[in-house]
PDB file of C-alpha atoms in Angstrom:
ATOM      1  CA  MET N 496      79.986 117.340  95.611  1.00 35.00           C
ATOM      2  CA  GLU N 497      80.634 115.642  92.706  1.00 38.00           C
ATOM      3  CA  ASN N 498      84.620 116.371  91.340  1.00 39.00           C
ATOM      4  CA  GLU N 499      84.448 116.317  87.406  1.00 40.00           C
ATOM      5  CA  ASN N 500      87.984 115.095  87.119  1.00 41.00           C
ATOM      6  CA  GLN N 501      87.551 112.308  89.259  1.00 47.00           C
ATOM      7  CA  LYS N 502      88.523 108.946  87.110  1.00 62.00           C
ATOM      8  CA  ASP N 503      85.883 106.952  86.461  1.00 77.00           C
ATOM      9  CA  ILE N 504      85.707 103.416  89.224  1.00 83.00           C
ATOM     10  CA  GLU N 505      85.728 100.012  86.601  1.00 79.00           C
ATOM     11  CA  LEU N 506      84.882  96.997  88.222  1.00 79.00           C
ATOM     12  CA  ASN N 507      84.559  93.361  87.130  1.00 75.00           C
ATOM     13  CA  ILE N 508      83.952  89.695  87.931  1.00 76.00           C
ATOM     14  CA  TYR N 509      85.920  87.411  87.672  1.00 78.00           C
ATOM     15  CA  ASP N 510      85.350  83.837  87.866  1.00 75.00           C
ATOM     16  CA  ALA N 511      87.341  80.390  89.143  1.00 69.00           C
ATOM     17  CA  ASN N 512      90.012  81.007  86.455  1.00 73.00           C
ATOM     18  CA  GLU N 513      90.672  84.551  86.351  1.00 80.00           C
ATOM     19  CA  LEU N 514      91.122  84.472  90.732  1.00 77.00           C
ATOM     20  CA  ASN N 515      93.056  81.912  90.617  1.00 72.00           C
ATOM     21  CA  ALA N 516      96.119  83.315  88.322  1.00 80.00           C
ATOM     22  CA  ILE N 517      95.809  87.060  90.581  1.00 85.00           C
ATOM     23  CA  LEU N 518      95.610  85.570  93.558  1.00 81.00           C
ATOM     24  CA  LYS N 519      98.652  83.734  92.995  1.00 79.00           C
ATOM     25  CA  GLU N 520     101.150  86.436  91.376  1.00 86.00           C
ATOM     26  CA  TYR N 521      99.692  88.152  95.052  1.00 88.00           C
ATOM     27  CA  ILE N 522     101.248  85.686  96.703  1.00 83.00           C
ATOM     28  CA  SER N 523     104.603  85.043  95.632  1.00 83.00           C
ATOM     29  CA  ASN N 524     105.554  88.626  94.818  1.00 87.00           C
ATOM     30  CA  ASP N 525     107.041  90.722  97.603  1.00 88.00           C
ATOM     31  CA  SER N 526     104.825  93.837  97.584  1.00 91.00           C
ATOM     32  CA  CYS N 527     101.128  94.246 100.051  1.00 95.00           C
ATOM     33  CA  ASN N 528      98.936  93.973  97.178  1.00 95.00           C
ATOM     34  CA  VAL N 529      95.232  95.109  98.152  1.00 95.00           C
ATOM     35  CA  ILE N 530      91.750  94.406  96.832  1.00 90.00           C
ATOM     36  CA  PHE N 531      88.693  96.379  97.840  1.00 89.00           C
ATOM     37  CA  THR N 532      85.029  95.044  97.450  1.00 84.00           C
ATOM     38  CA  VAL N 533      82.646  97.132  96.118  1.00 85.00           C
ATOM     39  CA  SER N 534      79.073  97.827  96.167  1.00 82.00           C
ATOM     40  CA  ASP N 535      76.989 100.376  94.259  1.00 83.00           C
ATOM     41  CA  LYS N 536      77.115 102.456  98.098  1.00 85.00           C
ATOM     42  CA  ASN N 537      80.116 102.346  97.977  1.00 87.00           C
ATOM     43  CA  LEU N 538      80.344 103.892  94.006  1.00 89.00           C
ATOM     44  CA  GLU N 539      77.776 106.992  95.350  1.00 90.00           C
ATOM     45  CA  MET N 540      79.983 107.528  98.261  1.00 90.00           C
ATOM     46  CA  ALA N 541      83.390 107.979  95.980  1.00 91.00           C
ATOM     47  CA  LYS N 542      81.879 110.516  93.516  1.00 91.00           C
ATOM     48  CA  GLU N 543      81.659 112.943  96.677  1.00 92.00           C
ATOM     49  CA  ASP N 544      84.404 111.884  98.370  1.00 94.00           C
ATOM     50  CA  GLU N 545      87.734 112.798  96.900  1.00 93.00           C
ATOM     51  CA  GLU N 546      90.098 111.463  98.880  1.00 94.00           C
ATOM     52  CA  PHE N 547      87.979 108.036  98.877  1.00 94.00           C
ATOM     53  CA  ASN N 548      87.774 107.786  95.272  1.00 93.00           C
ATOM     54  CA  GLU N 549      91.204 108.024  95.075  1.00 94.00           C
ATOM     55  CA  CYS N 550      91.648 105.357  97.648  1.00 93.00           C
ATOM     56  CA  LEU N 551      89.610 102.819  95.446  1.00 93.00           C
ATOM     57  CA  LEU N 552      91.670 104.006  91.970  1.00 93.00           C
ATOM     58  CA  LYS N 553      94.644 102.950  93.806  1.00 94.00           C
ATOM     59  CA  ALA N 554      93.665  99.947  94.949  1.00 94.00           C
ATOM     60  CA  ASP N 555      95.698  96.386  93.097  1.00 94.00           C
ATOM     61  CA  LEU N 556      92.098  95.035  92.196  1.00 90.00           C
ATOM     62  CA  LEU N 557      88.892  95.981  92.849  1.00 89.00           C
ATOM     63  CA  LEU N 558      85.710  93.767  92.513  1.00 82.00           C
ATOM     64  CA  SER N 559      82.057  94.170  92.817  1.00 79.00           C
ATOM     65  CA  SER N 560      80.426  93.068  95.658  1.00 69.00           C
ATOM     66  CA  SER N 561      78.814  90.841  93.183  1.00 63.00           C
ATOM     67  CA  ASN N 562      81.698  88.347  93.668  1.00 60.00           C
ATOM     68  CA  LEU N 563      80.723  88.609  96.741  1.00 55.00           C
ATOM     69  CA  LYS N 564      77.734  87.153  96.603  1.00 53.00           C
ATOM     70  CA  ASN N 565      78.236  84.457  94.727  1.00 46.00           C
ATOM     71  CA  GLU N 566      77.035  81.431  96.509  1.00 43.00           C
ATOM     72  CA  GLU N 567      76.756  78.894  93.795  1.00 43.00           C
ATOM     73  CA  SER N 568      79.452  76.217  93.194  1.00 38.00           C
ATOM     74  CA  SER N 569      79.692  76.859  89.353  1.00 38.00           C
ATOM     75  CA  GLU N 570      83.030  75.159  87.468  1.00 37.00           C
ATOM     76  CA  CYS N 571      81.648  78.597  84.953  1.00 32.00           C
ATOM     77  CA  ASN N 572      81.357  81.293  88.241  1.00 33.00           C
ATOM     78  CA  GLU N 573      82.638  80.299  91.505  1.00 33.00           C
ATOM     79  CA  ALA N 574      84.720  83.294  92.481  1.00 32.00           C
ATOM     80  CA  GLY N 575      87.511  79.761  94.324  1.00 34.00           C
ATOM     81  CA  VAL N 576      90.350  79.059  94.445  1.00 36.00           C
ATOM     82  CA  ASP N 577      90.525  75.270  94.068  1.00 39.00           C
ATOM     83  CA  VAL N 578      93.188  73.297  96.374  1.00 43.00           C
ATOM     84  CA  GLU N 579      95.070  72.402  94.175  1.00 47.00           C
ATOM     85  CA  ILE N 580      96.092  76.137  93.335  1.00 45.00           C
ATOM     86  CA  ILE N 581      96.500  76.617  97.223  1.00 45.00           C
ATOM     87  CA  ASN N 582      99.474  74.117  96.854  1.00 48.00           C
ATOM     88  CA  LYS N 583     101.741  74.989  94.852  1.00 49.00           C
ATOM     89  CA  ILE N 584     101.187  78.710  96.702  1.00 49.00           C
ATOM     90  CA  ALA N 585     102.221  77.702  99.557  1.00 49.00           C
ATOM     91  CA  SER N 586     105.562  75.006  97.695  1.00 50.00           C
ATOM     92  CA  ASP N 587     106.626  78.443  95.484  1.00 49.00           C
ATOM     93  CA  GLU N 588     106.713  80.253  99.098  1.00 47.00           C
ATOM     94  CA  GLU N 589     107.831  77.522 101.302  1.00 47.00           C
ATOM     95  CA  VAL N 590     105.688  77.962 103.447  1.00 49.00           C
ATOM     96  CA  ASP N 591     102.860  75.526 105.198  1.00 53.00           C
ATOM     97  CA  ALA N 592      99.813  77.237 105.050  1.00 68.00           C
ATOM     98  CA  LEU N 593      98.245  80.934 104.070  1.00 80.00           C
ATOM     99  CA  SER N 594      97.358  82.580 107.155  1.00 86.00           C
ATOM    100  CA  ILE N 595      94.601  84.616 107.345  1.00 87.00           C
ATOM    101  CA  MET N 596      93.706  87.336 110.103  1.00 91.00           C
ATOM    102  CA  LEU N 597      90.582  89.423 110.430  1.00 90.00           C
ATOM    103  CA  LEU N 598      91.023  93.270 111.299  1.00 92.00           C
ATOM    104  CA  THR N 599      86.840  94.182 111.917  1.00 90.00           C
ATOM    105  CA  ASP N 600      85.500  97.250 114.658  1.00 88.00           C
ATOM    106  CA  ASP N 601      82.848  94.968 115.746  1.00 85.00           C
ATOM    107  CA  SER N 602      83.058  91.977 118.139  1.00 88.00           C
ATOM    108  CA  ASP N 603      79.842  89.951 117.903  1.00 84.00           C
ATOM    109  CA  PHE N 604      81.074  89.948 114.515  1.00 81.00           C
ATOM    110  CA  ALA N 605      84.703  88.722 115.425  1.00 86.00           C
ATOM    111  CA  ASP N 606      82.864  86.415 117.716  1.00 86.00           C
ATOM    112  CA  ILE N 607      80.770  84.660 115.464  1.00 80.00           C
ATOM    113  CA  TYR N 608      83.318  85.298 112.132  1.00 80.00           C
ATOM    114  CA  ASP N 609      85.927  82.662 114.751  1.00 83.00           C
ATOM    115  CA  ALA N 610      83.733  80.439 114.976  1.00 81.00           C
ATOM    116  CA  LYS N 611      82.682  79.733 111.321  1.00 77.00           C
ATOM    117  CA  MET N 612      86.453  79.877 110.739  1.00 77.00           C
ATOM    118  CA  GLU N 613      87.540  77.216 112.456  1.00 75.00           C
ATOM    119  CA  GLU N 614      84.556  74.667 111.372  1.00 74.00           C
ATOM    120  CA  VAL N 615      85.340  76.091 107.872  1.00 70.00           C
ATOM    121  CA  PHE N 616      89.235  75.717 107.777  1.00 68.00           C
ATOM    122  CA  THR N 617      89.796  72.873 110.650  1.00 69.00           C
ATOM    123  CA  GLU N 618      90.693  70.141 107.584  1.00 67.00           C
ATOM    124  CA  ASN N 619      92.677  72.733 105.174  1.00 66.00           C
ATOM    125  CA  GLU N 620      96.485  72.079 105.275  1.00 69.00           C
ATOM    126  CA  TYR N 621      96.664  74.825 102.594  1.00 68.00           C
ATOM    127  CA  ALA N 622      95.305  77.445 104.954  1.00 75.00           C
ATOM    128  CA  GLU N 623      95.059  78.507 108.734  1.00 81.00           C
ATOM    129  CA  TYR N 624      93.364  80.950 110.560  1.00 83.00           C
ATOM    130  CA  VAL N 625      95.295  82.912 113.293  1.00 89.00           C
ATOM    131  CA  GLY N 626      92.302  85.116 115.171  1.00 89.00           C
ATOM    132  CA  ASN N 627      91.309  88.392 115.003  1.00 91.00           C
ATOM    133  CA  TYR N 628      91.515  91.581 116.109  1.00 93.00           C
ATOM    134  CA  VAL N 629      89.157  94.118 116.788  1.00 93.00           C
ATOM    135  CA  ILE N 630      89.759  97.705 117.037  1.00 91.00           C
ATOM    136  CA  SER N 631      88.490 100.527 118.498  1.00 85.00           C
ATOM    137  CA  GLU N 632      87.894 104.239 117.705  1.00 79.00           C
ATOM    138  CA  ASP N 633      91.043 105.476 120.189  1.00 82.00           C
ATOM    139  CA  MET N 634      93.230 102.547 118.623  1.00 81.00           C
ATOM    140  CA  ASP N 635      96.133 103.722 118.001  1.00 89.00           C
ATOM    141  CA  ASP N 636      98.123 102.728 114.243  1.00 91.00           C
ATOM    142  CA  ASP N 637     101.405 102.218 115.825  1.00 92.00           C
ATOM    143  CA  LEU N 638      99.929  99.692 118.351  1.00 92.00           C
ATOM    144  CA  LEU N 639      97.699  98.396 115.772  1.00 93.00           C
ATOM    145  CA  ILE N 640      99.851  97.901 113.056  1.00 95.00           C
ATOM    146  CA  ASN N 641     102.465  95.871 115.591  1.00 95.00           C
ATOM    147  CA  GLU N 642     100.061  93.736 116.849  1.00 94.00           C
ATOM    148  CA  ILE N 643      98.842  92.572 112.951  1.00 95.00           C
ATOM    149  CA  ASN N 644     102.475  91.916 111.757  1.00 95.00           C
ATOM    150  CA  GLY N 645     102.742  89.786 114.912  1.00 95.00           C
ATOM    151  CA  ARG N 646     100.581  87.691 113.788  1.00 93.00           C
ATOM    152  CA  ILE N 647     102.241  87.241 110.711  1.00 92.00           C
ATOM    153  CA  PRO N 648      99.450  87.213 108.396  1.00 92.00           C
ATOM    154  CA  ASP N 649      99.776  85.742 104.553  1.00 90.00           C
ATOM    155  CA  VAL N 650      96.380  87.451 104.411  1.00 89.00           C
ATOM    156  CA  LEU N 651      94.270  90.461 106.529  1.00 93.00           C
ATOM    157  CA  VAL N 652      90.781  89.897 105.598  1.00 88.00           C
ATOM    158  CA  CYS N 653      89.711  93.881 106.988  1.00 90.00           C
ATOM    159  CA  VAL N 654      85.420  94.516 107.491  1.00 86.00           C
ATOM    160  CA  CYS N 655      84.791  97.848 109.435  1.00 88.00           C
ATOM    161  CA  GLU N 656      83.452 100.901 108.534  1.00 87.00           C
ATOM    162  CA  SER N 657      83.709 102.617 105.011  1.00 88.00           C
ATOM    163  CA  PRO N 658      85.690 104.928 103.698  1.00 91.00           C
ATOM    164  CA  VAL N 659      87.612 105.211 107.084  1.00 91.00           C
ATOM    165  CA  GLN N 660      88.912 101.092 106.385  1.00 91.00           C
ATOM    166  CA  GLU N 661      90.328 102.710 103.072  1.00 93.00           C
ATOM    167  CA  LYS N 662      92.133 105.440 103.509  1.00 94.00           C
ATOM    168  CA  TRP N 663      93.420 103.606 106.477  1.00 94.00           C
ATOM    169  CA  ILE N 664      94.629 100.352 103.507  1.00 96.00           C
ATOM    170  CA  MET N 665      95.835 102.903 101.372  1.00 96.00           C
ATOM    171  CA  GLN N 666      98.317 104.875 103.884  1.00 95.00           C
ATOM    172  CA  ASN N 667      99.622 102.097 106.235  1.00 95.00           C
ATOM    173  CA  LYS N 668      99.832  99.425 103.790  1.00 95.00           C
ATOM    174  CA  SER N 669     103.812  99.952 103.302  1.00 95.00           C
ATOM    175  CA  LYS N 670     103.858  99.281 106.999  1.00 95.00           C
ATOM    176  CA  MET N 671     101.982  96.169 107.232  1.00 95.00           C
ATOM    177  CA  GLY N 672     104.052  92.342 106.456  1.00 93.00           C
ATOM    178  CA  VAL N 673     101.129  91.042 104.385  1.00 95.00           C
ATOM    179  CA  LYS N 674     101.202  89.189 101.455  1.00 92.00           C
ATOM    180  CA  ILE N 675      97.179  90.993 100.702  1.00 91.00           C
ATOM    181  CA  ILE N 676      94.680  93.025 102.065  1.00 94.00           C
ATOM    182  CA  LEU N 677      91.341  91.843 101.344  1.00 88.00           C
ATOM    183  CA  ALA N 678      88.722  95.236 101.936  1.00 88.00           C
ATOM    184  CA  LEU N 679      85.405  93.406 102.399  1.00 79.00           C
ATOM    185  CA  THR N 680      84.612  97.486 101.788  1.00 64.00           C
ATOM    186  CA  GLY N 681      80.713  96.810 100.206  1.00 55.00           C
ATOM    187  CA  GLU N 682      78.904  94.548 102.756  1.00 53.00           C
ATOM    188  CA  LYS N 683      79.626  95.468 106.341  1.00 53.00           C
ATOM    189  CA  GLU N 684      76.274  96.276 106.679  1.00 54.00           C
ATOM    190  CA  GLU N 685      75.183  92.973 104.630  1.00 55.00           C
ATOM    191  CA  PHE N 686      77.342  90.607 107.454  1.00 52.00           C
ATOM    192  CA  LEU N 687      76.211  92.185 110.391  1.00 50.00           C
ATOM    193  CA  GLN N 688      73.061  90.422 109.342  1.00 51.00           C
ATOM    194  CA  LYS N 689      74.206  87.805 106.718  1.00 48.00           C
ATOM    195  CA  LYS N 690      77.975  86.855 108.634  1.00 48.00           C
ATOM    196  CA  GLU N 691      77.924  84.661 106.911  1.00 51.00           C
ATOM    197  CA  ASN N 692      78.891  85.552 102.972  1.00 51.00           C
ATOM    198  CA  GLY N 693      82.368  86.831 103.502  1.00 53.00           C
ATOM    199  CA  ILE N 694      82.837  83.463 104.999  1.00 57.00           C
ATOM    200  CA  ASN N 695      81.493  82.012 102.400  1.00 60.00           C
ATOM    201  CA  PHE N 696      83.907  83.958  99.942  1.00 57.00           C
ATOM    202  CA  LEU N 697      86.750  83.252 101.478  1.00 60.00           C
ATOM    203  CA  ALA N 698      85.983  79.457 101.558  1.00 59.00           C
ATOM    204  CA  ARG N 699      85.866  80.281  97.975  1.00 57.00           C
ATOM    205  CA  ILE N 700      89.024  81.493  97.731  1.00 56.00           C
ATOM    206  CA  PHE N 701      91.039  79.588  99.620  1.00 56.00           C
ATOM    207  CA  GLY N 702      89.716  76.293  98.458  1.00 52.00           C
ATOM    208  CA  LYS N 703      87.144  75.000 100.667  1.00 48.00           C
ATOM    209  CA  ARG N 704      83.916  75.168  98.875  1.00 45.00           C
TER     210      ARG N 704
END
């Protein structure tokens, strides 16, 4: 049942310049910054689940899943971070590249994602894919967090089931040494049918499209 005291969730669609500025700030600060992409289905779920609603509200940034689906290259509307921005971020942080790790609960998706990410980022000196980790239902939280921290990713991309994913992230983000947690929240079912959506989104924000 919907709680009348729940706060409304506002979603925005950001253009390239706006996302550039946000991600540069997130990479440069000392916090673990949480970004959730949210679909209409998630909004309906949040109306029935107060804890899930609170998790979404506590995120540093909520993106409409429309940002994810925008695959047309356009200077005005492409949700991307260009290579020059990534270069400046890397220079500021004195790192060779921004490392990206995938966390998912679907092994088939992980295999396809790995192959595509290797293709996308092969010649990108500003972003490095450090592989995936497939979780199971009986996974120990400490083991999982140790695995993530052992890869030393700057960006942790999560593609798991909602709302378990969001609740777990908010409960454990302080234990992870990552700069950005990007949870592709509203799109998992669609990813499993059209797996390139999320990969194209990542390619855009890390300067490959």
